[in-house]
Amino acid sequence: QVQLVESGGGLVQAGGSLRLSCAASGRIFMINTMGWYRQAPGKQRELVAGIRRNGDTNYADSVQGRFTISRDNAKNTVYLQMNSLKPEDTAVYYCNADVIVFGAYESNYWGQGTQVTVSS
């Protein structure tokens, strides 16, 4: 019923920037919290940043001050601006959203993931 499609990943040198986007589509009534997670090889998936519908944000300590999460409620889209990238930011980045579908309760959805690789 709901699809999350990420874009914007790629290969970048350390110190560079990337902007990820995630667009939600389907029979969406409203989206509450949206967020970005990442998973590096051999590691658990971790929260990178989250944003509530009212714009309140939270960040992992490791990205505070370098990454900025934002959203466009009219477009059902969330963004992650990543600056001053480090090799340790290399991971698959996943979009996540709490979505209320028409005629249903809130459910949690994941995107398919987009690879971010930072070379040293």
Short mmCIF file of C-alpha atoms in Angstrom, two decimals, residues 9-115:
data_model
loop_
_atom_site.label_atom_id
_atom_site.label_comp_id
_atom_site.label_asym_id
_atom_site.label_seq_id
_atom_site.Cartn_x
_atom_site.Cartn_y
_atom_site.Cartn_z
CA GLY A 9 23.41 7.71 -2.85
CA GLY A 10 26.77 7.23 -4.48
CA LEU A 11 30.53 7.44 -4.14
CA VAL A 12 32.14 10.55 -2.69
CA GLN A 13 35.52 11.49 -1.31
CA ALA A 14 36.02 12.21 2.36
CA GLY A 15 34.97 15.75 3.15
CA GLY A 16 32.40 15.78 0.38
CA SER A 17 28.62 16.02 0.48
CA LEU A 18 25.63 14.02 -0.65
CA ARG A 19 21.89 14.61 -0.42
CA LEU A 20 19.54 11.69 -0.01
CA SER A 21 15.85 11.85 -0.82
CA CYS A 22 13.02 9.50 0.04
CA ALA A 23 9.58 9.83 -1.49
CA ALA A 24 6.58 7.99 -0.11
CA SER A 25 3.69 7.02 -2.35
CA GLY A 26 0.44 5.11 -2.03
CA ARG A 27 -2.88 5.61 -0.29
CA ILE A 28 -1.35 7.89 2.31
CA PHE A 29 -3.53 9.82 4.71
CA MET A 30 -0.70 11.19 6.84
CA ILE A 31 2.93 10.52 7.66
CA ASN A 32 4.13 11.00 11.21
CA THR A 33 7.78 10.38 12.04
CA MET A 34 10.21 9.92 9.15
CA GLY A 35 13.82 8.92 9.52
CA TRP A 36 17.04 7.68 8.07
CA TYR A 37 18.88 4.58 9.27
CA ARG A 38 22.10 3.05 8.07
CA GLN A 39 23.75 -0.32 8.13
CA ALA A 40 27.44 -0.90 7.52
CA PRO A 41 28.82 -4.35 6.70
CA GLY A 42 28.94 -6.52 9.80
CA LYS A 43 27.12 -3.96 11.93
CA GLN A 44 23.59 -3.49 13.16
CA ARG A 45 21.26 -1.02 11.57
CA GLU A 46 21.36 2.29 13.44
CA LEU A 47 19.31 5.46 13.53
CA VAL A 48 20.99 8.37 11.79
CA ALA A 49 18.32 11.04 12.09
CA GLY A 50 14.59 11.40 12.64
CA ILE A 51 12.06 14.14 12.06
CA ARG A 52 8.53 14.46 13.39
CA ARG A 53 5.69 15.89 11.40
CA ASN A 54 6.01 19.17 13.34
CA GLY A 55 9.66 19.43 12.34
CA ASP A 56 11.30 18.32 15.58
CA THR A 57 14.51 16.48 14.82
CA ASN A 58 16.98 14.16 16.50
CA TYR A 59 20.39 12.94 15.40
CA ALA A 60 22.90 10.27 16.23
CA ASP A 61 25.89 11.74 18.04
CA SER A 62 28.17 10.59 15.23
CA VAL A 63 26.45 12.81 12.64
CA GLN A 64 25.38 15.78 14.79
CA GLY A 65 26.53 18.99 13.16
CA ARG A 66 27.33 17.32 9.82
CA PHE A 67 23.97 15.92 8.68
CA THR A 68 20.65 17.73 8.38
CA ILE A 69 17.28 16.03 8.04
CA SER A 70 14.31 17.84 6.57
CA ARG A 71 10.93 17.01 5.07
CA ASP A 72 8.30 18.32 2.71
CA ASN A 73 4.92 17.19 4.01
CA ALA A 74 3.13 18.24 0.83
CA LYS A 75 5.38 15.92 -1.19
CA ASN A 76 5.59 13.12 1.42
CA THR A 77 9.35 13.37 1.09
CA VAL A 78 12.22 13.35 3.55
CA TYR A 79 15.76 14.50 2.84
CA LEU A 80 19.15 13.94 4.41
CA GLN A 81 21.86 16.47 3.63
CA MET A 82 25.21 14.93 4.49
CA ASN A 83 28.25 17.19 4.71
CA SER A 84 31.83 16.60 5.78
CA LEU A 85 31.44 12.92 5.02
CA LYS A 86 33.86 10.46 6.56
CA PRO A 87 34.81 6.92 5.51
CA GLU A 88 32.98 5.62 8.58
CA ASP A 89 29.74 7.01 7.11
CA THR A 90 29.93 4.31 4.45
CA ALA A 91 26.79 2.19 4.68
CA VAL A 92 23.48 1.38 3.08
CA TYR A 93 21.07 4.13 4.07
CA TYR A 94 17.42 3.27 4.61
CA CYS A 95 14.40 5.52 4.76
CA ASN A 96 11.76 4.77 7.39
CA ALA A 97 8.31 6.23 7.96
CA ASP A 98 5.30 5.85 10.21
CA VAL A 99 2.39 6.08 7.79
CA ILE A 100 -1.36 6.21 8.29
CA VAL A 101 -3.07 4.77 5.23
CA PHE A 102 -6.65 5.74 4.42
CA GLY A 103 -8.98 3.52 6.42
CA ALA A 104 -6.21 1.89 8.44
CA TYR A 105 -3.99 2.34 11.48
CA GLU A 106 -0.42 3.63 11.50
CA SER A 107 2.16 1.21 10.16
CA ASN A 108 5.92 1.38 9.78
CA TYR A 109 7.55 1.17 6.36
CA TRP A 110 11.09 0.83 5.03
CA GLY A 111 12.68 1.81 1.76
CA GLN A 112 14.91 -0.51 -0.23
CA GLY A 113 18.11 1.28 0.75
CA THR A 114 20.70 3.32 -1.10
CA GLN A 115 24.46 2.79 -0.93
#
